[in-house]
PDB file of C-alpha atoms and ligand atoms in Angstrom:
ATOM      1  CA  UNK A 465      22.225   3.972  20.868  1.00 73.00           C
ATOM      2  CA  UNK A 466      21.153   4.148  17.224  1.00 82.00           C
ATOM      3  CA  UNK A 467      19.503   7.405  16.259  1.00 94.00           C
ATOM      4  CA  UNK A 468      16.004   6.388  15.176  1.00 96.00           C
ATOM      5  CA  UNK A 469      15.043  10.000  14.525  1.00 97.00           C
ATOM      6  CA  UNK A 470      17.903  10.085  11.987  1.00 98.00           C
ATOM      7  CA  UNK A 471      16.493   6.860  10.510  1.00 97.00           C
ATOM      8  CA  UNK A 472      13.076   8.507  10.118  1.00 97.00           C
ATOM      9  CA  UNK A 473      14.790  11.516   8.504  1.00 98.00           C
ATOM     10  CA  UNK A 474      16.694   9.234   6.102  1.00 98.00           C
ATOM     11  CA  UNK A 475      13.367   7.703   5.012  1.00 95.00           C
ATOM     12  CA  UNK A 476      11.811  11.152   4.598  1.00 97.00           C
ATOM     13  CA  UNK A 477      14.771  12.286   2.461  1.00 97.00           C
ATOM     14  CA  UNK A 478      14.843   9.012   0.543  1.00 96.00           C
ATOM     15  CA  UNK A 479      18.460   8.441   1.597  1.00 98.00           C
ATOM     16  CA  UNK A 480      18.698   4.678   1.023  1.00 97.00           C
ATOM     17  CA  UNK A 481      22.258   4.079   2.206  1.00 98.00           C
ATOM     18  CA  UNK A 482      21.797   5.996   5.480  1.00 98.00           C
ATOM     19  CA  UNK A 483      18.476   4.239   6.122  1.00 97.00           C
ATOM     20  CA  UNK A 484      20.107   0.830   5.643  1.00 97.00           C
ATOM     21  CA  UNK A 485      23.187   1.804   7.670  1.00 97.00           C
ATOM     22  CA  UNK A 486      21.220   3.021  10.715  1.00 97.00           C
ATOM     23  CA  UNK A 487      18.887  -0.008  10.553  1.00 97.00           C
ATOM     24  CA  UNK A 488      21.893  -2.361  10.525  1.00 97.00           C
ATOM     25  CA  UNK A 489      23.676  -0.596  13.357  1.00 97.00           C
ATOM     26  CA  UNK A 490      20.499  -0.440  15.465  1.00 97.00           C
ATOM     27  CA  UNK A 491      20.101  -4.210  15.135  1.00 96.00           C
ATOM     28  CA  UNK A 492      23.774  -4.836  15.900  1.00 96.00           C
ATOM     29  CA  UNK A 493      23.409  -2.715  19.054  1.00 96.00           C
ATOM     30  CA  UNK A 494      20.497  -4.907  20.085  1.00 95.00           C
ATOM     31  CA  UNK A 495      17.598  -2.480  19.492  1.00 96.00           C
ATOM     32  CA  UNK A 496      14.402  -4.507  19.045  1.00 93.00           C
ATOM     33  CA  UNK A 497      13.327  -4.797  15.400  1.00 90.00           C
ATOM     34  CA  UNK A 498       9.826  -3.570  16.296  1.00 86.00           C
ATOM     35  CA  UNK A 499      11.265  -0.377  17.831  1.00 93.00           C
ATOM     36  CA  UNK A 500      13.383   0.218  14.707  1.00 94.00           C
ATOM     37  CA  UNK A 501      10.270  -0.299  12.591  1.00 89.00           C
ATOM     38  CA  UNK A 502       7.884   1.859  14.644  1.00 89.00           C
ATOM     39  CA  UNK A 503      10.180   4.676  15.754  1.00 94.00           C
ATOM     40  CA  UNK A 504      12.356   4.810  12.638  1.00 95.00           C
ATOM     41  CA  UNK A 505      10.834   3.557   9.409  1.00 93.00           C
ATOM     42  CA  UNK A 506       7.098   3.901  10.069  1.00 89.00           C
ATOM     43  CA  UNK A 507       7.609   7.214  11.881  1.00 93.00           C
ATOM     44  CA  UNK A 508       9.370   8.503   8.749  1.00 94.00           C
ATOM     45  CA  UNK A 509       6.722   7.179   6.364  1.00 90.00           C
ATOM     46  CA  UNK A 510       3.935   8.670   8.515  1.00 89.00           C
ATOM     47  CA  UNK A 511       5.476  12.095   8.006  1.00 94.00           C
ATOM     48  CA  UNK A 512       5.873  11.433   4.265  1.00 93.00           C
ATOM     49  CA  UNK A 513       2.191  10.442   4.062  1.00 87.00           C
ATOM     50  CA  UNK A 514       1.148  13.523   5.970  1.00 92.00           C
ATOM     51  CA  UNK A 515       3.197  15.875   3.776  1.00 95.00           C
ATOM     52  CA  UNK A 516       1.864  14.182   0.627  1.00 90.00           C
ATOM     53  CA  UNK A 517      -1.701  14.667   1.864  1.00 87.00           C
ATOM     54  CA  UNK A 518      -1.034  18.373   2.443  1.00 94.00           C
ATOM     55  CA  UNK A 519       0.516  18.711  -1.051  1.00 94.00           C
ATOM     56  CA  UNK A 520       3.834  19.705   0.518  1.00 97.00           C
ATOM     57  CA  UNK A 521       5.570  16.920  -1.414  1.00 96.00           C
ATOM     58  CA  UNK A 522       4.627  15.048  -4.590  1.00 94.00           C
ATOM     59  CA  UNK A 523       4.684  11.528  -6.040  1.00 90.00           C
ATOM     60  CA  UNK A 524       8.436  11.399  -6.905  1.00 94.00           C
ATOM     61  CA  UNK A 525       9.414  12.241  -3.300  1.00 95.00           C
ATOM     62  CA  UNK A 526       6.995   9.621  -1.970  1.00 91.00           C
ATOM     63  CA  UNK A 527       8.407   6.988  -4.323  1.00 91.00           C
ATOM     64  CA  UNK A 528      11.984   7.823  -3.317  1.00 94.00           C
ATOM     65  CA  UNK A 529      11.079   7.649   0.395  1.00 93.00           C
ATOM     66  CA  UNK A 530       9.240   4.367  -0.124  1.00 90.00           C
ATOM     67  CA  UNK A 531      12.288   2.930  -1.879  1.00 91.00           C
ATOM     68  CA  UNK A 532      14.545   3.866   1.053  1.00 94.00           C
ATOM     69  CA  UNK A 533      12.022   2.260   3.392  1.00 91.00           C
ATOM     70  CA  UNK A 534      11.962  -0.883   1.237  1.00 87.00           C
ATOM     71  CA  UNK A 535      15.766  -1.245   1.326  1.00 92.00           C
ATOM     72  CA  UNK A 536      15.822  -0.872   5.116  1.00 93.00           C
ATOM     73  CA  UNK A 537      12.876  -3.293   5.422  1.00 89.00           C
ATOM     74  CA  UNK A 538      14.931  -5.949   3.637  1.00 90.00           C
ATOM     75  CA  UNK A 539      17.451  -5.731   6.491  1.00 94.00           C
ATOM     76  CA  UNK A 540      14.756  -5.620   9.161  1.00 90.00           C
ATOM     77  CA  UNK A 541      12.317  -8.233   7.894  1.00 83.00           C
ATOM     78  CA  UNK A 542      14.210 -11.399   8.987  1.00 86.00           C
ATOM     79  CA  UNK A 543      14.526  -9.925  12.499  1.00 88.00           C
ATOM     80  CA  UNK A 544      10.833  -9.049  12.606  1.00 82.00           C
ATOM     81  CA  UNK A 545       9.960 -12.590  11.573  1.00 76.00           C
ATOM     82  CA  UNK A 546      12.289 -14.000  14.249  1.00 81.00           C
ATOM     83  CA  UNK A 547      10.711 -11.717  16.859  1.00 80.00           C
ATOM     84  CA  UNK A 548       7.249 -12.795  15.746  1.00 75.00           C
ATOM     85  CA  UNK A 549       6.060  -9.222  15.176  1.00 79.00           C
ATOM     86  CA  UNK A 550       2.533  -9.271  13.831  1.00 83.00           C
ATOM     87  CA  UNK A 551       1.769  -6.989  10.895  1.00 88.00           C
ATOM     88  CA  UNK A 552      -0.971  -4.363  11.348  1.00 92.00           C
ATOM     89  CA  UNK A 553      -3.094  -6.329   8.910  1.00 95.00           C
ATOM     90  CA  UNK A 554      -2.916  -8.304   5.696  1.00 97.00           C
ATOM     91  CA  UNK A 555      -4.003  -6.921   2.345  1.00 98.00           C
ATOM     92  CA  UNK A 556      -4.065  -8.152  -1.235  1.00 98.00           C
ATOM     93  CA  UNK A 557      -4.079  -5.482  -3.902  1.00 98.00           C
ATOM     94  CA  UNK A 558      -4.303  -5.460  -7.677  1.00 98.00           C
ATOM     95  CA  UNK A 559      -5.279  -3.426 -10.722  1.00 98.00           C
ATOM     96  CA  UNK A 560      -8.565  -4.647 -12.182  1.00 98.00           C
ATOM     97  CA  UNK A 561      -9.072  -6.794 -15.249  1.00 98.00           C
ATOM     98  CA  UNK A 562      -8.064  -5.212 -18.551  1.00 98.00           C
ATOM     99  CA  UNK A 563      -6.160  -2.404 -16.838  1.00 98.00           C
ATOM    100  CA  UNK A 564      -2.371  -2.130 -16.982  1.00 95.00           C
ATOM    101  CA  UNK A 565      -1.908   1.089 -14.987  1.00 94.00           C
ATOM    102  CA  UNK A 566       0.067   0.341 -11.842  1.00 91.00           C
ATOM    103  CA  UNK A 567       1.868   3.484 -10.700  1.00 85.00           C
ATOM    104  CA  UNK A 568      -0.870   4.527  -8.266  1.00 88.00           C
ATOM    105  CA  UNK A 569      -1.507   0.969  -7.100  1.00 93.00           C
ATOM    106  CA  UNK A 570       2.231   0.497  -6.413  1.00 88.00           C
ATOM    107  CA  UNK A 571       2.312   3.732  -4.469  1.00 84.00           C
ATOM    108  CA  UNK A 572      -0.639   2.626  -2.338  1.00 91.00           C
ATOM    109  CA  UNK A 573       1.032  -0.777  -1.773  1.00 91.00           C
ATOM    110  CA  UNK A 574       4.298   0.885  -0.749  1.00 83.00           C
ATOM    111  CA  UNK A 575       2.617   3.292   1.662  1.00 83.00           C
ATOM    112  CA  UNK A 576       0.666   0.430   3.245  1.00 91.00           C
ATOM    113  CA  UNK A 577       3.871  -1.584   3.658  1.00 87.00           C
ATOM    114  CA  UNK A 578       5.363   1.522   5.208  1.00 84.00           C
ATOM    115  CA  UNK A 579       2.476   1.595   7.672  1.00 87.00           C
ATOM    116  CA  UNK A 580       3.209  -1.994   8.756  1.00 90.00           C
ATOM    117  CA  UNK A 581       0.727  -3.930   6.596  1.00 94.00           C
ATOM    118  CA  UNK A 582       1.607  -7.294   5.080  1.00 94.00           C
ATOM    119  CA  UNK A 583       0.908  -6.469   1.419  1.00 95.00           C
ATOM    120  CA  UNK A 584       0.522  -9.073  -1.300  1.00 97.00           C
ATOM    121  CA  UNK A 585       0.613  -7.384  -4.702  1.00 97.00           C
ATOM    122  CA  UNK A 586      -1.256  -9.330  -7.375  1.00 98.00           C
ATOM    123  CA  UNK A 587      -0.063  -7.024 -10.148  1.00 98.00           C
ATOM    124  CA  UNK A 588      -2.152  -5.711 -13.042  1.00 98.00           C
ATOM    125  CA  UNK A 589      -5.042  -7.086 -15.117  1.00 98.00           C
ATOM    126  CA  UNK A 590      -6.409  -9.058 -12.158  1.00 98.00           C
ATOM    127  CA  UNK A 591      -9.776 -10.677 -12.813  1.00 98.00           C
ATOM    128  CA  UNK A 592     -12.484 -11.555 -10.243  1.00 98.00           C
ATOM    129  CA  UNK A 593     -11.420 -15.248 -10.135  1.00 98.00           C
ATOM    130  CA  UNK A 594      -7.855 -14.372  -9.163  1.00 98.00           C
ATOM    131  CA  UNK A 595      -9.003 -11.945  -6.437  1.00 98.00           C
ATOM    132  CA  UNK A 596     -11.288 -14.677  -5.043  1.00 98.00           C
ATOM    133  CA  UNK A 597      -8.612 -17.378  -5.197  1.00 98.00           C
ATOM    134  CA  UNK A 598      -5.905 -15.214  -3.599  1.00 98.00           C
ATOM    135  CA  UNK A 599      -8.298 -13.939  -0.918  1.00 98.00           C
ATOM    136  CA  UNK A 600      -9.083 -17.538  -0.030  1.00 98.00           C
ATOM    137  CA  UNK A 601      -5.469 -18.781  -0.035  1.00 97.00           C
ATOM    138  CA  UNK A 602      -4.082 -15.845   1.959  1.00 97.00           C
ATOM    139  CA  UNK A 603      -7.010 -15.399   4.360  1.00 97.00           C
ATOM    140  CA  UNK A 604      -6.555 -11.656   3.888  1.00 98.00           C
ATOM    141  CA  UNK A 605      -8.507  -9.115   5.954  1.00 97.00           C
ATOM    142  CA  UNK A 606      -8.429  -6.447   3.263  1.00 98.00           C
ATOM    143  CA  UNK A 607      -8.666  -6.323  -0.518  1.00 98.00           C
ATOM    144  CA  UNK A 608      -7.574  -3.288  -2.535  1.00 98.00           C
ATOM    145  CA  UNK A 609      -8.577  -2.690  -6.139  1.00 98.00           C
ATOM    146  CA  UNK A 610      -7.276  -0.002  -8.450  1.00 98.00           C
ATOM    147  CA  UNK A 611      -8.739   1.121 -11.805  1.00 98.00           C
ATOM    148  CA  UNK A 612      -7.557   3.946 -14.047  1.00 96.00           C
ATOM    149  CA  UNK A 613      -9.879   3.368 -16.982  1.00 98.00           C
ATOM    150  CA  UNK A 614     -13.613   3.980 -16.977  1.00 98.00           C
ATOM    151  CA  UNK A 615     -13.877   0.780 -19.028  1.00 98.00           C
ATOM    152  CA  UNK A 616     -12.248  -1.319 -16.283  1.00 98.00           C
ATOM    153  CA  UNK A 617     -14.246   0.099 -13.372  1.00 98.00           C
ATOM    154  CA  UNK A 618     -17.133  -2.392 -13.887  1.00 98.00           C
ATOM    155  CA  UNK A 619     -14.650  -5.186 -13.159  1.00 98.00           C
ATOM    156  CA  UNK A 620     -14.554  -3.882  -9.582  1.00 98.00           C
ATOM    157  CA  UNK A 621     -18.285  -4.486  -9.251  1.00 98.00           C
ATOM    158  CA  UNK A 622     -17.949  -7.969 -10.772  1.00 98.00           C
ATOM    159  CA  UNK A 623     -15.112  -8.768  -8.358  1.00 98.00           C
ATOM    160  CA  UNK A 624     -17.097  -7.614  -5.326  1.00 98.00           C
ATOM    161  CA  UNK A 625     -20.014  -9.768  -6.463  1.00 98.00           C
ATOM    162  CA  UNK A 626     -17.720 -12.787  -6.965  1.00 98.00           C
ATOM    163  CA  UNK A 627     -16.096 -12.273  -3.540  1.00 98.00           C
ATOM    164  CA  UNK A 628     -19.508 -12.079  -1.850  1.00 97.00           C
ATOM    165  CA  UNK A 629     -20.719 -15.187  -3.711  1.00 98.00           C
ATOM    166  CA  UNK A 630     -17.572 -17.034  -2.603  1.00 98.00           C
ATOM    167  CA  UNK A 631     -18.332 -16.085   1.022  1.00 98.00           C
ATOM    168  CA  UNK A 632     -15.177 -13.968   1.412  1.00 97.00           C
ATOM    169  CA  UNK A 633     -15.674 -11.548   4.282  1.00 95.00           C
ATOM    170  CA  UNK A 634     -12.553  -9.402   3.765  1.00 98.00           C
ATOM    171  CA  UNK A 635     -13.177  -5.640   3.617  1.00 98.00           C
ATOM    172  CA  UNK A 636     -12.835  -4.112   0.178  1.00 98.00           C
ATOM    173  CA  UNK A 637     -11.312  -0.741  -0.626  1.00 98.00           C
ATOM    174  CA  UNK A 638     -11.106   0.803  -4.050  1.00 98.00           C
ATOM    175  CA  UNK A 639      -9.356   3.691  -5.748  1.00 98.00           C
ATOM    176  CA  UNK A 640      -7.914   5.110  -8.952  1.00 97.00           C
ATOM    177  CA  UNK A 641      -8.420   8.400 -10.779  1.00 94.00           C
ATOM    178  CA  UNK A 642     -11.944   7.768 -12.191  1.00 97.00           C
ATOM    179  CA  UNK A 643     -13.242   6.125  -8.994  1.00 98.00           C
ATOM    180  CA  UNK A 644     -15.341   8.115  -6.503  1.00 98.00           C
ATOM    181  CA  UNK A 645     -16.877   7.645  -3.060  1.00 98.00           C
ATOM    182  CA  UNK A 646     -20.275   7.477  -4.743  1.00 98.00           C
ATOM    183  CA  UNK A 647     -19.117   4.679  -7.025  1.00 98.00           C
ATOM    184  CA  UNK A 648     -17.702   2.774  -4.032  1.00 98.00           C
ATOM    185  CA  UNK A 649     -21.074   3.008  -2.300  1.00 98.00           C
ATOM    186  CA  UNK A 650     -22.941   2.035  -5.458  1.00 98.00           C
ATOM    187  CA  UNK A 651     -20.975  -1.197  -5.960  1.00 98.00           C
ATOM    188  CA  UNK A 652     -20.853  -2.155  -2.278  1.00 98.00           C
ATOM    189  CA  UNK A 653     -17.163  -1.503  -1.519  1.00 98.00           C
ATOM    190  CA  UNK A 654     -16.324  -0.851   2.131  1.00 98.00           C
ATOM    191  CA  UNK A 655     -14.206   2.190   1.388  1.00 98.00           C
ATOM    192  CA  UNK A 656     -12.681   4.580  -1.138  1.00 98.00           C
ATOM    193  CA  UNK A 657      -9.586   6.760  -0.866  1.00 97.00           C
ATOM    194  CA  UNK A 658      -8.398   9.412  -3.282  1.00 94.00           C
ATOM    195  CA  UNK A 659      -4.672   9.026  -2.638  1.00 89.00           C
ATOM    196  CA  UNK A 660      -2.085   6.742  -1.082  1.00 87.00           C
ATOM    197  CA  UNK A 661      -1.854   8.547   2.256  1.00 84.00           C
ATOM    198  CA  UNK A 662      -5.640   8.488   2.702  1.00 91.00           C
ATOM    199  CA  UNK A 663      -5.574   4.814   1.672  1.00 94.00           C
ATOM    200  CA  UNK A 664      -3.395   4.100   4.725  1.00 92.00           C
ATOM    201  CA  UNK A 665      -5.876   5.834   7.061  1.00 94.00           C
ATOM    202  CA  UNK A 666      -8.735   3.987   5.397  1.00 97.00           C
ATOM    203  CA  UNK A 667      -6.995   0.596   5.664  1.00 97.00           C
ATOM    204  CA  UNK A 668      -6.173   1.158   9.347  1.00 95.00           C
ATOM    205  CA  UNK A 669      -9.811   2.034   9.982  1.00 97.00           C
ATOM    206  CA  UNK A 670     -11.098  -1.022   8.134  1.00 97.00           C
ATOM    207  CA  UNK A 671      -8.951  -3.493  10.105  1.00 95.00           C
ATOM    208  CA  UNK A 672      -9.453  -1.763  13.471  1.00 90.00           C
TER     209      UNK A 672
HETATM  210  C1  B12 B 635       0.883   6.618 -17.018  1.00 65.37           C
HETATM  211  C2  B12 B 635      -0.358   6.362 -17.813  1.00 65.37           C
HETATM  212  C3  B12 B 635      -0.350   5.277 -18.671  1.00 65.37           C
HETATM  213  C4  B12 B 635       0.798   4.285 -18.762  1.00 65.37           C
HETATM  214  C5  B12 B 635       0.682   3.303 -17.560  1.00 65.37           C
HETATM  215  C6  B12 B 635       2.038   2.905 -17.017  1.00 65.37           C
HETATM  216  C7  B12 B 635       1.900   2.180 -15.721  1.00 65.37           C
HETATM  217  N1  B12 B 635       2.828   1.282 -15.486  1.00 65.37           N
HETATM  218  O1  B12 B 635       0.991   2.427 -14.915  1.00 65.37           O
HETATM  219  C8  B12 B 635       0.521   3.588 -20.140  1.00 65.37           C
HETATM  220  C9  B12 B 635       1.286   4.336 -21.192  1.00 65.37           C
HETATM  221  C10 B12 B 635       0.874   2.124 -20.220  1.00 65.37           C
HETATM  222  C11 B12 B 635      -0.964   3.883 -20.313  1.00 65.37           C
HETATM  223  C12 B12 B 635      -1.760   3.141 -21.173  1.00 65.37           C
HETATM  224  C13 B12 B 635      -3.083   3.470 -21.458  1.00 65.37           C
HETATM  225  N2  B12 B 635      -3.772   4.522 -21.001  1.00 65.37           N
HETATM  226 CO1  B12 B 635      -3.115   5.636 -19.586  1.00 65.37          CO
HETATM  227  N3  B12 B 635      -2.570   6.988 -18.484  1.00 65.37           N
HETATM  228  C14 B12 B 635      -1.488   7.233 -17.731  1.00 65.37           C
HETATM  229  C15 B12 B 635      -1.585   8.580 -16.973  1.00 65.37           C
HETATM  230  C16 B12 B 635      -0.802   9.609 -17.781  1.00 65.37           C
HETATM  231  C17 B12 B 635      -1.072   8.624 -15.560  1.00 65.37           C
HETATM  232  C18 B12 B 635      -1.673   7.581 -14.610  1.00 65.37           C
HETATM  233  C19 B12 B 635      -0.858   7.577 -13.336  1.00 65.37           C
HETATM  234  O2  B12 B 635       0.029   6.767 -13.169  1.00 65.37           O
HETATM  235  N4  B12 B 635      -1.094   8.566 -12.433  1.00 65.37           N
HETATM  236  C20 B12 B 635      -0.313   8.751 -11.228  1.00 65.37           C
HETATM  237  C21 B12 B 635      -0.834   7.868 -10.109  1.00 65.37           C
HETATM  238  C22 B12 B 635       0.029   8.039  -8.853  1.00 65.37           C
HETATM  239  O3  B12 B 635      -2.140   8.305  -9.788  1.00 65.37           O
HETATM  240  P1  B12 B 635      -3.368   7.274  -9.700  1.00 65.37           P
HETATM  241  O4  B12 B 635      -3.109   6.126 -10.540  1.00 65.37           O
HETATM  242  O5  B12 B 635      -4.621   8.041  -9.830  1.00 65.37           O
HETATM  243  O6  B12 B 635      -3.263   6.732  -8.191  1.00 65.37           O
HETATM  244  C23 B12 B 635      -3.538   7.504  -7.035  1.00 65.37           C
HETATM  245  C24 B12 B 635      -5.011   7.477  -6.598  1.00 65.37           C
HETATM  246  O7  B12 B 635      -5.906   7.301  -7.666  1.00 65.37           O
HETATM  247  C25 B12 B 635      -5.086   6.416  -5.540  1.00 65.37           C
HETATM  248  N5  B12 B 635      -5.263   5.017  -5.906  1.00 65.37           N
HETATM  249  C26 B12 B 635      -4.880   4.356  -7.005  1.00 65.37           C
HETATM  250  N6  B12 B 635      -5.159   3.064  -6.915  1.00 65.37           N
HETATM  251  C27 B12 B 635      -5.734   2.859  -5.711  1.00 65.37           C
HETATM  252  C28 B12 B 635      -6.227   1.697  -5.107  1.00 65.37           C
HETATM  253  C29 B12 B 635      -6.807   1.787  -3.852  1.00 65.37           C
HETATM  254  C30 B12 B 635      -7.301   0.540  -3.186  1.00 65.37           C
HETATM  255  C31 B12 B 635      -6.908   3.045  -3.198  1.00 65.37           C
HETATM  256  C32 B12 B 635      -7.574   3.128  -1.886  1.00 65.37           C
HETATM  257  C33 B12 B 635      -6.420   4.192  -3.814  1.00 65.37           C
HETATM  258  C34 B12 B 635      -5.837   4.101  -5.056  1.00 65.37           C
HETATM  259  O8  B12 B 635      -3.825   6.524  -4.901  1.00 65.37           O
HETATM  260  C35 B12 B 635      -2.819   6.762  -5.902  1.00 65.37           C
HETATM  261  C36 B12 B 635      -1.675   7.508  -5.287  1.00 65.37           C
HETATM  262  O9  B12 B 635      -2.047   8.738  -4.731  1.00 65.37           O
HETATM  263  C37 B12 B 635      -3.137   8.837 -17.011  1.00 65.37           C
HETATM  264  C38 B12 B 635      -3.567  10.304 -16.996  1.00 65.37           C
HETATM  265  C39 B12 B 635      -3.731  10.847 -15.609  1.00 65.37           C
HETATM  266  N7  B12 B 635      -3.319  12.029 -15.425  1.00 65.37           N
HETATM  267  O10 B12 B 635      -4.253  10.148 -14.717  1.00 65.37           O
HETATM  268  C40 B12 B 635      -3.542   8.131 -18.307  1.00 65.37           C
HETATM  269  C41 B12 B 635      -4.949   7.578 -18.460  1.00 65.37           C
HETATM  270  C42 B12 B 635      -5.394   6.905 -17.175  1.00 65.37           C
HETATM  271  N8  B12 B 635      -4.800   6.557 -19.545  1.00 65.37           N
HETATM  272  C43 B12 B 635      -5.790   6.562 -20.330  1.00 65.37           C
HETATM  273  C44 B12 B 635      -5.906   5.697 -21.453  1.00 65.37           C
HETATM  274  C45 B12 B 635      -7.110   5.907 -22.366  1.00 65.37           C
HETATM  275  C46 B12 B 635      -4.929   4.706 -21.704  1.00 65.37           C
HETATM  276  C47 B12 B 635      -4.926   3.699 -22.852  1.00 65.37           C
HETATM  277  C48 B12 B 635      -6.295   3.086 -23.179  1.00 65.37           C
HETATM  278  C49 B12 B 635      -4.329   4.426 -24.058  1.00 65.37           C
HETATM  279  C50 B12 B 635      -4.351   3.635 -25.352  1.00 65.37           C
HETATM  280  N9  B12 B 635      -5.224   4.101 -26.247  1.00 65.37           N
HETATM  281  O11 B12 B 635      -3.667   2.657 -25.489  1.00 65.37           O
HETATM  282  C51 B12 B 635      -3.913   2.648 -22.385  1.00 65.37           C
HETATM  283  C52 B12 B 635      -4.612   1.512 -21.606  1.00 65.37           C
HETATM  284  C53 B12 B 635      -3.719   0.363 -21.309  1.00 65.37           C
HETATM  285  C54 B12 B 635      -4.417  -0.572 -20.371  1.00 65.37           C
HETATM  286  N10 B12 B 635      -5.060  -1.605 -20.875  1.00 65.37           N
HETATM  287  O12 B12 B 635      -4.406  -0.336 -19.175  1.00 65.37           O
HETATM  288  C55 B12 B 635      -6.867   7.573 -19.946  1.00 65.37           C
HETATM  289  C56 B12 B 635      -8.104   6.920 -19.314  1.00 65.37           C
HETATM  290  C57 B12 B 635      -9.398   7.555 -19.790  1.00 65.37           C
HETATM  291  C58 B12 B 635     -10.560   6.949 -19.102  1.00 65.37           C
HETATM  292  N11 B12 B 635     -11.339   7.788 -18.498  1.00 65.37           N
HETATM  293  O13 B12 B 635     -10.783   5.781 -19.096  1.00 65.37           O
HETATM  294  C59 B12 B 635      -6.062   8.556 -19.051  1.00 65.37           C
HETATM  295  C60 B12 B 635      -6.912   9.265 -17.977  1.00 65.37           C
HETATM  296  C61 B12 B 635      -5.417   9.604 -20.005  1.00 65.37           C
HETATM  297  C62 B12 B 635      -6.456  10.488 -20.675  1.00 65.37           C
HETATM  298  N12 B12 B 635      -6.677  11.671 -20.161  1.00 65.37           N
HETATM  299  O14 B12 B 635      -7.040  10.117 -21.648  1.00 65.37           O
HETATM  300  N13 B12 B 635      -1.350   4.883 -19.581  1.00 65.37           N
END
């Protein structure tokens, strides 16, 4: 029987080759892909998120863990698709118009993938029209926007307005260093989170 606790530990340590190896052997042994995901990969990422929130680990460790998770996910994904495992929820995420900062947004996207979300990353410099179009095409339940510049924060408000005008009912969460809970409330976003681990809790709450 594959050791899923060791798989979680490999994710926590960011040990890519061990994470891939245990994932492969678990599948060969016939362990259900969903069990490998929940009890191995997501269990590991949950601990990473928790430690990050408590400032016990920092961004580099989270990125390394997320990379190990991503490599193992590449092995697991075809099996999950075959098994028809539903993601926790679907989310599109992007950095707002005029803004090229993507380190935080990528971290949020990776942590959400780690938590079982189907994440569609629209990249950087994403204007209201693109958010509206992609929300429509994907039928997403959640939209995430990131801004690192005070000058690009107003694009969040414009995007929310455009989404509402287009009749998109997806929940909207926002973040980025200059963004605050007060700003989220002011522009009519459904939620704000200060870091990637809190973003996961927020996203889970918004799709629940
Ligand atoms: C790296 C960086 C860059 C890199 C970006 C590389 C990249 N690929 O991202 C480069 C060099 C390209 C850059 C360019 C510029 N930058 Co710059 N940059 C930074 C820097 C040093 C770090 C940002 C970062 O990555 N932080 C680490 C990540 C992990 O943190 P984070 O982004 O805040 O994300 C976390 C949370 O905010 C949250 N979060 C983030 N997004 C989301 C989304 C959702 C939905 C949720 C829920 C949560 C969430 O979770 C994340 C993880 O915990 C900051 C300074 C700083 N300390 O913040 C300046 C900073 C943001 N930059 C600044 C400026 C001015 C610029 C430039 C205008 C400089 C210039 N004159 O050209 C250009 C703008 C380019 C553009 N159009 O975007 C200013 C902004 C000032 C302001 N108030 O507007 C800052 C604050 C530096 C400063 N003190 O002056 N920059």
